Short mmCIF file of C-alpha atoms in Angstrom, two decimals:
data_model
loop_
_atom_site.label_atom_id
_atom_site.label_comp_id
_atom_site.label_asym_id
_atom_site.label_seq_id
_atom_site.Cartn_x
_atom_site.Cartn_y
_atom_site.Cartn_z
CA GLU A 1 14.44 3.28 -5.38
CA THR A 2 10.69 3.61 -6.47
CA GLY A 3 10.55 7.44 -7.02
CA VAL A 4 9.24 7.97 -3.51
CA THR A 5 11.85 8.64 -0.65
CA GLN A 6 11.33 8.67 2.90
CA THR A 7 13.56 9.88 5.30
CA PRO A 8 14.82 8.57 8.07
CA ARG A 9 14.71 5.12 7.56
CA HIS A 10 14.84 4.38 11.11
CA LEU A 11 13.81 6.71 13.88
CA VAL A 12 13.95 6.20 17.92
CA MET A 13 12.04 8.70 20.00
CA GLY A 14 11.14 9.23 23.41
CA MET A 15 7.54 9.91 24.40
CA THR A 16 8.17 13.58 24.99
CA ASN A 17 10.12 14.25 21.64
CA LYS A 18 8.86 16.04 18.67
CA LYS A 19 10.07 14.75 15.44
CA SER A 20 9.15 14.86 11.80
CA LEU A 21 9.07 12.22 8.96
CA LYS A 22 9.71 13.28 5.41
CA CYS A 23 8.43 11.95 2.18
CA GLU A 24 9.36 13.19 -1.43
CA GLN A 25 8.43 11.96 -4.72
CA HIS A 26 9.38 13.59 -8.29
CA LEU A 27 7.05 11.41 -10.09
CA GLY A 28 4.64 14.27 -11.11
CA HIS A 29 2.06 12.84 -8.95
CA ASN A 30 -0.74 14.92 -7.34
CA ALA A 31 -1.74 12.98 -4.87
CA MET A 32 0.12 11.61 -1.49
CA TYR A 33 -0.97 9.30 1.19
CA TRP A 34 0.71 8.37 4.61
CA TYR A 35 -0.14 4.73 5.92
CA LYS A 36 0.80 2.81 9.28
CA GLN A 37 1.64 -0.84 9.45
CA SER A 38 1.67 -2.12 13.05
CA ALA A 39 3.40 -5.34 13.76
CA LYS A 40 1.17 -8.32 12.20
CA LYS A 41 -1.56 -5.91 11.11
CA PRO A 42 -2.61 -4.62 7.95
CA LEU A 43 -1.81 -1.20 6.31
CA GLU A 44 -3.94 1.34 7.75
CA LEU A 45 -4.74 4.45 5.53
CA MET A 46 -4.06 7.70 7.76
CA PHE A 47 -4.05 10.74 5.66
CA VAL A 48 -4.81 11.57 2.19
CA TYR A 49 -3.65 14.90 0.29
CA SER A 50 -4.93 15.61 -3.30
CA LEU A 51 -3.11 18.93 -4.87
CA GLU A 52 -1.96 19.83 -1.19
CA GLU A 53 -5.09 19.51 0.15
CA ARG A 54 -5.94 17.20 2.86
CA VAL A 55 -8.97 15.43 1.80
CA GLU A 56 -8.96 12.50 4.29
CA ASN A 57 -8.24 11.99 8.00
CA ASN A 58 -8.94 8.50 9.26
CA SER A 59 -9.79 9.14 13.02
CA VAL A 60 -5.87 9.76 13.22
CA PRO A 61 -5.17 11.24 16.85
CA SER A 62 -3.86 14.78 16.74
CA ARG A 63 -0.42 13.95 18.18
CA PHE A 64 0.17 12.85 14.35
CA SER A 65 0.07 16.16 12.42
CA PRO A 66 0.62 15.97 8.41
CA GLU A 67 2.03 18.81 6.17
CA CYS A 68 1.79 19.05 2.56
CA PRO A 69 3.55 22.09 1.42
CA ASN A 70 3.42 21.17 -2.16
CA SER A 71 2.64 18.52 -4.78
CA SER A 72 6.15 16.84 -4.14
CA HIS A 73 6.60 16.71 -0.36
CA LEU A 74 4.54 15.21 2.53
CA PHE A 75 5.62 15.65 6.10
CA LEU A 76 4.43 13.85 9.28
CA HIS A 77 4.77 15.79 12.28
CA LEU A 78 4.97 13.58 15.82
CA HIS A 79 4.70 14.83 19.10
CA THR A 80 4.09 12.95 22.55
CA LEU A 81 3.61 9.47 20.68
CA GLN A 82 2.95 6.40 22.73
CA PRO A 83 4.96 3.08 22.46
CA GLU A 84 1.94 1.75 20.67
CA ASP A 85 2.63 4.14 17.97
CA SER A 86 5.67 2.07 17.03
CA ALA A 87 5.09 0.94 13.62
CA LEU A 88 6.24 1.00 10.08
CA TYR A 89 4.99 4.62 8.52
CA LEU A 90 4.84 4.35 4.75
CA CYS A 91 4.41 7.37 2.21
CA ALA A 92 2.53 6.57 -1.05
CA SER A 93 1.91 8.66 -4.29
CA SER A 94 -0.54 8.33 -7.14
CA GLN A 95 -1.89 10.62 -10.03
CA LEU A 96 -5.25 11.94 -8.36
CA PRO A 97 -7.27 9.82 -5.80
CA GLY A 98 -9.62 7.66 -7.21
CA GLN A 99 -8.08 7.55 -10.76
CA SER A 100 -7.27 3.81 -11.87
CA TYR A 101 -3.43 4.43 -11.67
CA GLY A 102 -1.58 2.51 -9.04
CA TYR A 103 -0.01 4.15 -5.85
CA THR A 104 3.78 4.12 -5.39
CA PHE A 105 5.10 3.69 -2.44
CA GLY A 106 8.44 4.55 -0.39
CA SER A 107 10.43 2.34 1.69
CA GLY A 108 8.96 3.44 4.90
CA THR A 109 10.28 4.84 8.30
CA ARG A 110 10.62 2.45 10.89
CA LEU A 111 9.50 4.19 14.23
CA THR A 112 10.22 3.17 17.81
CA VAL A 113 8.63 4.88 20.60
CA VAL A 114 10.51 4.32 23.81
CA ASP B 1 -12.90 -3.76 5.96
CA ALA B 2 -11.40 -5.56 2.95
CA LYS B 3 -13.75 -6.48 0.23
CA THR B 4 -11.47 -9.67 -0.60
CA THR B 5 -10.88 -13.01 0.94
CA GLN B 6 -7.28 -14.67 0.31
CA PRO B 7 -5.65 -17.81 1.74
CA THR B 8 -3.23 -16.64 4.64
CA SER B 9 -0.23 -18.59 3.55
CA MET B 10 1.05 -20.45 0.09
CA ASP B 11 4.12 -22.19 -0.64
CA CYS B 12 5.53 -22.49 -4.37
CA ALA B 13 8.50 -24.33 -5.27
CA GLU B 14 11.00 -22.31 -7.39
CA GLY B 15 10.68 -22.10 -11.13
CA ARG B 16 7.02 -23.23 -10.96
CA ALA B 17 4.23 -20.76 -11.69
CA ALA B 18 2.42 -19.51 -8.65
CA ASN B 19 -1.02 -18.94 -8.49
CA LEU B 20 -2.49 -16.96 -5.74
CA PRO B 21 -6.34 -16.83 -5.74
CA CYS B 22 -8.56 -14.11 -4.57
CA ASN B 23 -12.45 -14.05 -3.70
CA HIS B 24 -14.26 -10.81 -4.39
CA SER B 25 -17.98 -11.78 -4.73
CA THR B 26 -19.50 -8.41 -3.87
CA ILE B 27 -17.53 -6.54 -5.98
CA SER B 28 -19.55 -3.65 -7.89
CA GLY B 29 -19.33 -3.24 -12.01
CA ASN B 30 -16.91 -0.13 -11.44
CA GLU B 31 -14.43 -1.54 -9.07
CA TYR B 32 -11.19 -2.63 -10.24
CA VAL B 33 -9.06 -5.46 -8.83
CA TYR B 34 -5.46 -4.57 -7.77
CA TRP B 35 -2.63 -6.36 -6.49
CA TYR B 36 0.42 -5.34 -4.69
CA ARG B 37 2.93 -7.21 -2.86
CA GLN B 38 5.33 -6.45 -0.03
CA ILE B 39 8.70 -7.96 0.67
CA HIS B 40 9.54 -7.90 4.27
CA SER B 41 9.95 -4.56 5.64
CA GLN B 42 9.56 -2.63 2.55
CA GLY B 43 6.96 -0.58 0.88
CA PRO B 44 4.26 -2.40 -1.04
CA GLN B 45 4.89 -2.94 -4.53
CA TYR B 46 2.27 -2.39 -7.57
CA ILE B 47 1.95 -5.33 -9.53
CA ILE B 48 -1.09 -5.47 -11.87
CA HIS B 49 -4.68 -4.54 -11.86
CA GLY B 50 -7.76 -5.07 -14.17
CA LEU B 51 -11.28 -4.58 -14.41
CA LYS B 52 -12.89 -7.58 -16.51
CA ASN B 53 -10.25 -8.62 -18.95
CA ASN B 54 -7.43 -10.85 -18.48
CA GLU B 55 -4.13 -8.48 -18.04
CA THR B 56 -0.55 -9.50 -18.25
CA ASN B 57 2.50 -7.49 -17.97
CA GLU B 58 6.33 -8.38 -17.51
CA MET B 59 5.68 -9.13 -13.43
CA ALA B 60 2.51 -11.21 -13.88
CA SER B 61 -0.78 -12.19 -15.20
CA LEU B 62 -4.18 -11.31 -13.83
CA ILE B 63 -7.02 -13.66 -14.63
CA ILE B 64 -10.41 -12.49 -13.60
CA THR B 65 -13.50 -14.83 -13.97
CA GLU B 66 -16.26 -13.94 -16.25
CA ASP B 67 -19.01 -12.94 -13.21
CA ARG B 68 -15.99 -11.35 -11.61
CA LYS B 69 -16.25 -12.71 -8.39
CA SER B 70 -12.69 -14.00 -8.03
CA SER B 71 -9.54 -13.56 -9.88
CA THR B 72 -6.01 -15.21 -9.91
CA LEU B 73 -2.49 -13.51 -9.91
CA ILE B 74 -0.18 -15.69 -11.71
CA LEU B 75 3.67 -15.37 -11.39
CA PRO B 76 4.78 -17.56 -14.35
CA HIS B 77 8.16 -18.73 -12.97
CA ALA B 78 8.58 -17.96 -9.41
CA THR B 79 11.93 -16.94 -7.52
CA LEU B 80 13.05 -16.92 -4.09
CA ARG B 81 12.82 -13.00 -4.49
CA ASP B 82 9.09 -13.50 -5.20
CA THR B 83 8.69 -14.39 -1.60
CA ALA B 84 6.04 -11.75 -0.19
CA VAL B 85 2.78 -10.80 1.21
CA TYR B 86 0.67 -10.50 -1.83
CA TYR B 87 -2.52 -8.14 -1.58
CA CYS B 88 -5.72 -8.20 -3.86
CA ILE B 89 -7.65 -5.10 -3.34
CA VAL B 90 -10.85 -4.22 -4.73
CA ARG B 91 -11.22 -0.52 -5.50
CA PHE B 92 -13.59 1.67 -6.81
CA THR B 93 -12.27 4.63 -9.12
CA GLY B 94 -13.76 7.88 -8.22
CA GLY B 95 -13.53 10.41 -5.63
CA SER B 96 -12.45 9.77 -1.89
CA GLN B 97 -13.96 5.91 -2.21
CA GLY B 98 -10.91 5.05 -4.58
CA ASN B 99 -8.51 4.75 -1.49
CA LEU B 100 -6.41 1.89 -1.39
CA ILE B 101 -7.48 -0.21 1.41
CA PHE B 102 -5.33 -3.48 2.65
CA GLY B 103 -6.45 -6.53 4.00
CA LYS B 104 -4.16 -9.26 5.43
CA GLY B 105 -2.84 -10.59 2.23
CA THR B 106 -1.32 -14.15 1.20
CA LYS B 107 1.90 -14.93 2.65
CA LEU B 108 4.01 -16.75 -0.60
CA SER B 109 7.05 -18.63 0.40
CA VAL B 110 8.88 -19.55 -2.68
CA LYS B 111 10.96 -22.51 -1.73
CA PRO B 112 14.39 -23.80 -3.48
#
């Protein structure tokens, strides 16, 4: 356990389903991140939250909708996904964006869209 | 785009030191060098970071050249569990530019 917990670990969903990924950290961090890792591709930064406010959205399609209700929890709401959205979705946290501290990553949710 | 260049893959014998190189010739004065690793299908794990001085912790050592254009991560006694993809990341610390952006990394295979 790294201190960042992601659930579920695996998720299979149809293209018309709505599901949510959950991330939780109790490290006292103030920033949280969503990354996507497709097969044989580098990790791609999707969203950045700092002090519960979204500060970055890297041209992510609207079928991905993040939510950060407090500094310990981060969600990624999914609807009408495409098969190419199948990937490992990773959550991370840090003290604050832009500071020299490292990020702590969760183990990820392996998403398969059928 | 990632600002670093790393070999695609490397092999290392178990028990020997693994030396992973990274070139970052365009690094600026306020950018740190970070190393992370990702064991298959897990989240990346922070290893070490440095600005210009060499750094050592319980996992590894980081050697940064005097001109800061390259660095080497050293795992002093590699084990089979060190098999992973190792990412060298140059990161500005300040505002939104400080996000962690991953490249392709080096796949290190530690062999018995």
